[in-house]
Coordinates of C-alpha atoms and ligand atoms in Angstrom, one line a residue:
M1 CA 5.4 31.5 -21.8
Q2 CA 6.8 28.0 -21.8
P3 CA 4.4 25.6 -23.9
T4 CA 2.3 23.3 -22.2
K5 CA 2.7 19.4 -23.2
T6 CA -0.9 20.0 -25.2
K7 CA 0.7 17.1 -28.5
E8 CA -0.7 14.2 -25.5
V9 CA -3.9 14.1 -24.4
F10 CA -5.9 14.7 -27.8
K11 CA -5.8 12.0 -30.5
V12 CA -7.8 11.6 -33.4
I13 CA -8.8 8.0 -34.4
N14 CA -10.8 8.0 -37.4
T15 CA -12.0 10.5 -39.5
I16 CA -14.8 10.3 -41.4
D17 CA -16.5 12.4 -44.5
G18 CA -15.4 15.3 -41.2
I19 CA -16.5 12.8 -38.7
R20 CA -14.0 12.5 -36.2
T21 CA -13.7 10.3 -33.4
G22 CA -10.7 10.4 -30.7
I23 CA -10.0 10.1 -27.4
L24 CA -9.3 13.0 -24.6
K25 CA -7.2 11.7 -21.8
T26 CA -7.1 12.9 -19.2
R27 CA -6.4 13.0 -15.1
A28 CA -9.2 11.5 -14.4
G29 CA -9.8 9.2 -17.1
K30 CA -9.5 8.7 -20.6
V31 CA -12.9 9.9 -22.2
L32 CA -14.1 8.6 -26.1
T33 CA -15.2 12.0 -28.4
P34 CA -17.4 13.0 -29.7
T35 CA -19.2 13.5 -25.6
F36 CA -21.6 15.3 -24.7
M37 CA -21.5 16.7 -21.0
P38 CA -24.4 17.3 -19.2
D39 CA -24.8 20.3 -16.2
G40 CA -24.2 20.4 -12.9
T41 CA -24.2 23.3 -12.1
R42 CA -24.0 23.5 -8.7
G43 CA -21.4 20.4 -8.2
A44 CA -25.2 17.6 -9.2
V45 CA -26.1 17.0 -11.6
K46 CA -30.0 18.2 -10.9
S47 CA -32.1 15.3 -10.1
L48 CA -29.5 12.6 -10.4
T49 CA -27.4 9.8 -9.0
P50 CA -23.7 10.3 -10.3
E51 CA -24.7 6.1 -10.6
Q52 CA -27.6 8.0 -13.2
V53 CA -25.5 10.0 -14.2
E54 CA -23.1 7.3 -15.8
S55 CA -26.1 5.5 -16.9
T56 CA -26.6 7.9 -19.6
G57 CA -23.1 7.0 -20.8
V58 CA -21.7 10.5 -19.7
Q59 CA -17.8 10.1 -19.3
I60 CA -18.0 14.0 -18.5
V61 CA -19.7 16.2 -16.1
L62 CA -18.9 19.8 -15.7
A63 CA -20.0 22.2 -13.1
N64 CA -20.0 26.2 -13.1
T65 CA -17.4 28.3 -11.5
Y66 CA -19.4 30.9 -11.0
H67 CA -21.9 29.7 -8.9
L68 CA -19.6 27.3 -6.1
H69 CA -17.9 30.2 -6.0
L70 CA -21.0 32.2 -4.7
Q71 CA -22.3 29.7 -2.7
P72 CA -20.3 27.4 -1.6
G73 CA -16.7 28.7 -1.9
E74 CA -14.2 26.9 -3.6
D75 CA -12.2 26.8 -0.3
V76 CA -15.2 25.2 1.5
I77 CA -15.6 22.9 -1.6
A78 CA -11.6 22.6 -1.4
N79 CA -12.6 21.6 2.5
L80 CA -14.5 18.1 1.1
G81 CA -12.2 17.0 0.2
G82 CA -12.7 19.0 -3.4
L83 CA -15.7 17.9 -6.5
H84 CA -15.3 14.2 -7.1
R85 CA -15.0 13.8 -3.6
F86 CA -17.8 16.4 -2.9
S87 CA -20.1 15.4 -5.4
G88 CA -19.0 11.6 -5.6
R89 CA -18.0 11.2 -9.6
K90 CA -15.1 10.1 -9.7
G91 CA -14.5 10.4 -13.5
P92 CA -14.3 13.3 -15.4
I93 CA -15.1 17.0 -14.6
L94 CA -14.3 19.7 -16.4
T95 CA -14.8 23.7 -15.0
D96 CA -16.3 27.4 -16.9
S97 CA -14.9 30.2 -16.3
G98 CA -17.2 31.8 -14.4
G99 CA -17.2 34.7 -17.3
F100 CA -20.6 33.4 -19.2
Q101 CA -22.6 34.1 -15.7
V102 CA -20.8 36.5 -14.7
F103 CA -22.2 38.5 -17.6
S104 CA -25.3 36.9 -18.2
L105 CA -26.9 36.5 -14.6
S106 CA -24.9 39.7 -12.8
K107 CA -25.8 42.9 -12.0
I108 CA -22.1 44.0 -13.9
N109 CA -21.2 47.2 -11.7
K110 CA -17.7 47.4 -13.7
I111 CA -15.9 45.5 -16.3
T112 CA -12.0 46.4 -16.3
E113 CA -9.0 45.5 -17.8
A114 CA -7.9 43.6 -14.3
G115 CA -11.4 41.5 -13.9
V116 CA -14.3 42.1 -13.5
Y117 CA -17.0 43.6 -10.1
F118 CA -20.8 41.8 -9.5
K119 CA -22.3 41.7 -7.4
N120 CA -23.9 39.2 -6.0
P121 CA -26.5 38.1 -6.7
K122 CA -28.3 36.4 -3.6
N123 CA -26.6 39.2 -0.7
G124 CA -25.9 41.4 -2.8
D125 CA -21.7 41.3 -2.0
M126 CA -19.2 43.0 -4.4
V127 CA -17.3 39.9 -6.2
F128 CA -14.8 40.4 -8.0
L129 CA -13.8 37.9 -10.6
S130 CA -10.1 37.6 -13.2
P131 CA -8.6 35.3 -15.1
E132 CA -6.2 35.1 -12.7
K133 CA -8.7 34.3 -10.0
S134 CA -10.4 31.9 -12.1
I135 CA -7.9 29.5 -12.7
Q136 CA -7.1 29.5 -9.1
I137 CA -10.9 28.5 -8.4
Q138 CA -10.9 26.1 -11.4
M139 CA -7.9 24.7 -10.3
K140 CA -9.1 25.2 -6.0
L141 CA -11.9 23.1 -6.9
G142 CA -10.5 20.0 -8.6
A143 CA -11.6 19.5 -12.2
D144 CA -9.6 17.7 -14.8
L145 CA -10.5 21.0 -17.4
I146 CA -10.7 24.1 -17.2
V147 CA -11.9 26.9 -19.4
A148 CA -10.1 30.5 -19.8
F149 CA -11.8 33.6 -18.5
D150 CA -13.1 35.3 -21.0
D151 CA -14.9 38.7 -21.9
V152 CA -18.5 37.0 -22.7
T153 CA -20.2 39.5 -25.3
A154 CA -24.2 38.9 -26.2
L155 CA -25.0 39.2 -30.0
D156 CA -27.4 41.9 -29.9
N157 CA -27.8 45.3 -27.7
I158 CA -24.0 46.4 -28.4
G159 CA -22.3 48.1 -30.3
R160 CA -19.1 47.4 -32.6
K161 CA -17.0 50.2 -30.5
R162 CA -17.7 46.9 -27.3
T163 CA -17.9 43.7 -29.8
L164 CA -14.3 45.3 -30.0
E165 CA -13.1 45.8 -27.6
A166 CA -14.0 42.2 -25.3
F167 CA -12.4 40.9 -28.5
E168 CA -8.8 42.6 -27.8
R169 CA -10.0 41.9 -24.3
T170 CA -10.3 38.4 -24.9
H171 CA -7.7 37.6 -25.9
R172 CA -5.2 39.5 -22.9
W173 CA -7.1 38.0 -20.7
L174 CA -6.3 34.5 -22.5
E175 CA -2.6 35.1 -21.7
R176 CA -3.3 35.9 -18.7
S177 CA -4.9 32.4 -17.4
I178 CA -2.3 30.7 -19.5
A179 CA 0.1 32.2 -17.2
E180 CA -1.3 31.6 -13.5
Y181 CA -1.9 28.5 -15.1
Q182 CA 1.9 28.0 -15.7
R183 CA 2.1 28.9 -12.0
L184 CA -0.4 26.8 -10.5
T185 CA 1.4 23.6 -12.3
V186 CA 5.1 23.5 -11.4
G187 CA 6.5 21.1 -10.8
M188 CA 3.4 18.9 -11.9
R189 CA 4.0 15.2 -13.8
S190 CA 2.1 16.3 -17.0
E191 CA -0.4 13.9 -16.2
D192 CA -2.1 15.5 -12.7
M193 CA -2.0 18.6 -14.9
P194 CA -5.7 20.2 -15.1
I195 CA -6.1 20.8 -19.3
L196 CA -7.5 24.2 -20.0
F197 CA -8.9 25.1 -22.6
G198 CA -8.6 28.9 -24.6
V199 CA -11.8 29.7 -25.6
V200 CA -12.8 31.5 -29.3
Q201 CA -14.6 34.4 -29.1
G202 CA -16.2 36.9 -32.4
G203 CA -19.4 36.8 -32.1
L204 CA -20.7 36.3 -36.7
D205 CA -18.4 38.4 -37.3
K206 CA -16.4 36.0 -39.5
N207 CA -13.2 38.0 -39.8
L208 CA -13.3 38.0 -36.2
R209 CA -13.8 34.7 -35.2
R210 CA -11.3 34.0 -38.2
K211 CA -8.5 35.8 -36.0
S212 CA -9.6 34.9 -33.1
L213 CA -9.4 30.8 -33.8
E214 CA -5.7 31.9 -35.0
I215 CA -4.3 34.2 -31.6
V216 CA -6.2 31.0 -29.4
Q217 CA -4.4 28.6 -31.7
S218 CA -0.8 30.2 -31.4
L219 CA -0.6 29.9 -27.4
P220 CA -0.5 26.7 -25.4
V221 CA -3.7 26.2 -24.7
G222 CA -4.3 22.2 -24.0
G223 CA -7.4 22.7 -25.8
I224 CA -10.0 24.3 -27.9
A225 CA -13.7 26.4 -27.1
I226 CA -15.9 27.9 -29.5
G227 CA -17.8 30.5 -27.7
G228 CA -20.4 33.4 -28.0
L229 CA -22.5 31.3 -29.8
S230 CA -26.2 29.6 -29.2
V231 CA -26.9 33.3 -26.7
G232 CA -30.1 34.3 -29.6
E233 CA -28.9 34.5 -33.0
S234 CA -30.7 31.6 -35.8
R235 CA -30.0 28.9 -36.2
A236 CA -29.0 29.1 -40.0
E237 CA -25.9 31.3 -38.6
M238 CA -24.7 29.2 -36.1
H239 CA -24.3 26.6 -38.4
D240 CA -22.9 28.7 -41.2
M241 CA -20.7 29.7 -38.4
L242 CA -19.7 26.3 -37.5
V243 CA -19.3 24.8 -41.4
F244 CA -16.7 28.6 -41.4
L245 CA -14.3 27.7 -38.5
A246 CA -14.4 23.6 -40.0
D247 CA -12.0 24.4 -42.0
K248 CA -9.5 26.4 -39.9
Y249 CA -8.7 24.3 -37.2
D250 CA -4.6 23.6 -37.4
D251 CA -4.4 20.0 -36.2
S252 CA -6.2 17.2 -34.4
S253 CA -4.0 18.0 -31.3
R254 CA -6.6 19.8 -28.8
P255 CA -10.3 18.4 -28.2
R256 CA -12.5 21.6 -29.6
F257 CA -15.8 22.0 -27.4
L258 CA -18.7 24.1 -28.7
L259 CA -19.2 25.6 -25.5
G260 CA -23.4 26.2 -24.9
V261 CA -25.1 24.1 -27.1
G262 CA -27.0 20.6 -26.4
D263 CA -29.8 20.9 -28.9
P264 CA -29.6 17.9 -30.5
V265 CA -29.7 19.1 -34.6
D266 CA -27.2 21.7 -32.7
V267 CA -25.3 18.6 -31.9
R268 CA -24.7 16.6 -35.1
E269 CA -24.5 19.9 -36.8
G270 CA -21.1 19.8 -34.6
I271 CA -20.1 16.6 -34.6
R272 CA -20.8 17.2 -38.4
N273 CA -18.6 20.6 -38.3
G274 CA -14.8 19.2 -35.9
I275 CA -17.1 19.4 -32.7
D276 CA -15.6 17.3 -30.6
M277 CA -17.2 18.0 -26.6
F278 CA -20.0 19.7 -26.2
D279 CA -22.1 21.2 -23.0
C280 CA -25.2 22.2 -22.1
V281 CA -28.4 22.5 -19.3
L282 CA -31.4 22.3 -22.2
P283 CA -31.4 18.2 -21.7
T284 CA -32.7 18.5 -18.2
R285 CA -34.1 21.8 -18.0
N286 CA -36.2 20.7 -20.4
A287 CA -37.5 17.4 -18.1
R288 CA -38.0 19.0 -15.3
H289 CA -40.7 20.8 -17.8
G290 CA -41.6 17.6 -19.2
S291 CA -40.4 17.7 -22.4
C292 CA -38.4 15.5 -24.4
W293 CA -36.3 14.6 -27.4
V294 CA -37.6 11.2 -29.4
S295 CA -36.7 9.6 -32.5
G296 CA -36.6 12.6 -35.4
D297 CA -35.1 15.3 -32.9
K298 CA -38.6 16.2 -32.1
R299 CA -39.4 16.8 -28.9
I300 CA -42.6 16.2 -26.9
H301 CA -44.4 17.3 -23.7
L302 CA -45.5 14.9 -21.5
T303 CA -48.3 17.1 -19.4
N304 CA -50.1 17.3 -22.4
K305 CA -53.5 16.2 -22.2
K306 CA -53.2 13.5 -24.7
F307 CA -50.8 10.9 -23.2
I308 CA -53.4 10.7 -19.8
K309 CA -53.6 7.0 -21.6
D310 CA -50.5 6.8 -23.1
T311 CA -49.5 3.1 -22.2
S312 CA -46.1 3.5 -24.9
V313 CA -42.0 4.4 -23.8
I314 CA -41.2 7.8 -24.2
D315 CA -38.4 6.5 -26.8
E316 CA -39.2 2.8 -28.4
N317 CA -35.7 3.0 -30.7
C318 CA -34.2 4.8 -26.2
D319 CA -32.0 2.8 -24.0
C320 CA -32.1 4.6 -22.0
Y321 CA -32.9 3.5 -17.5
T322 CA -36.8 4.8 -18.5
C323 CA -37.4 3.3 -21.7
A324 CA -35.7 -0.2 -20.9
K325 CA -37.6 -0.4 -17.6
G326 CA -41.2 0.7 -19.5
F327 CA -42.5 3.7 -17.6
S328 CA -45.5 5.5 -19.7
K329 CA -46.3 8.5 -20.6
G330 CA -49.6 8.2 -19.2
F331 CA -47.3 7.1 -16.3
L332 CA -44.6 10.1 -16.0
R333 CA -47.5 12.8 -17.2
H334 CA -49.7 12.0 -13.7
Q335 CA -45.3 13.0 -11.9
F336 CA -45.7 15.8 -14.0
K337 CA -49.1 16.4 -13.4
V338 CA -48.7 16.5 -9.1
G339 CA -45.7 17.8 -8.6
E340 CA -43.8 14.7 -7.7
P341 CA -39.6 14.9 -8.6
L342 CA -38.9 11.2 -9.6
A343 CA -40.8 12.8 -13.1
G344 CA -37.7 15.4 -13.9
T345 CA -35.3 12.7 -12.7
L346 CA -36.5 10.0 -14.9
V347 CA -36.8 12.3 -18.6
S348 CA -33.5 14.1 -17.7
I349 CA -31.8 10.3 -17.6
H350 CA -34.2 10.3 -20.9
N351 CA -33.1 13.7 -22.4
I352 CA -29.1 12.8 -21.1
R353 CA -29.5 9.3 -23.0
Y354 CA -30.7 10.9 -26.8
L355 CA -27.7 12.7 -26.8
E356 CA -24.9 10.6 -24.9
R357 CA -26.9 7.9 -28.4
I358 CA -26.3 10.4 -30.9
C359 CA -22.6 10.9 -29.6
E360 CA -22.1 7.3 -29.7
K361 CA -23.6 6.7 -33.1
S362 CA -21.0 8.9 -35.0
R363 CA -18.7 7.2 -32.4
S364 CA -19.0 3.7 -33.7
V365 CA -19.9 3.9 -37.4
G366 CA -18.4 7.3 -38.5
T367 CA -22.2 8.1 -39.3
L368 CA -24.8 10.4 -37.4
Ligands
ZN1 ZN1 -34.9 6.6 -23.2

């Protein structure tokens, strides 16, 4: 297997007490880390324009391969100019592999060594996704950062046999993902190539996790993704695993991406343990239900009756558009109560900014 040019994509600038700041070089621009990536599930961060997303300090937006493959399809998006033109975003876009959604949202028909057969929830059609197919879709979409397809297992209700099977298959599939990536990038200049992330699995079994990390790090991937956390385990278990992995990363030349984690407490713990990138639907999903974070990582629910006459903004310490503009909790509560979509937009801006401020603070002063 030919090594990819992994040494040039990421550089650590500074490390203070285990908190590292770095620069990630993508073909769509440079990214300062740590960084939080909101989920633009179907090609848009729900209810936000690209300018509103940028205003929060977001540097990378994530899009879901699974959803875009099923609708409208990667060919349609390619014909419309690729994900950047399609979504109006100039900066870096990361696509996930589709694996997590296949295993969590679909009725799986069959998992074979070749790939996964599942039913399209919209029309019942049989769909096949494999390591090669996932890489092909992500490349066709035009993402700048892509993720290898893995055999995702939930933490509960599966036996040891299935965990081990998924663990071993994930690494065989990673080799196939890399081979397909290399096939599709033949002849490309290194600066034009998307960055491929390999995914570390192993559930809560530390032995498996260590082995998985060793295997992924031994392969020519541009980034290391930690998958299979924040899927039902306790917060203490997740943090314990982040601490366990912290001193086992081999060097500093590759970014580390913690998949699907976006609660402020968990983001801080990730940053403390050498994680550079995070993504999650939490800030926007919570926002649409009127839930937002305020100083101290507390959550308030704007639909609560106690805010009916509240003239204060969500968080006096926040510099987001919504807080800076002076929208009161009373105003936002009213808009939620009457079903006005603007409420979700304004609170999404606040919640994403909350996470970006955590990242910015750790980048600027090396503290949380
Ligand atoms: Zn705010």
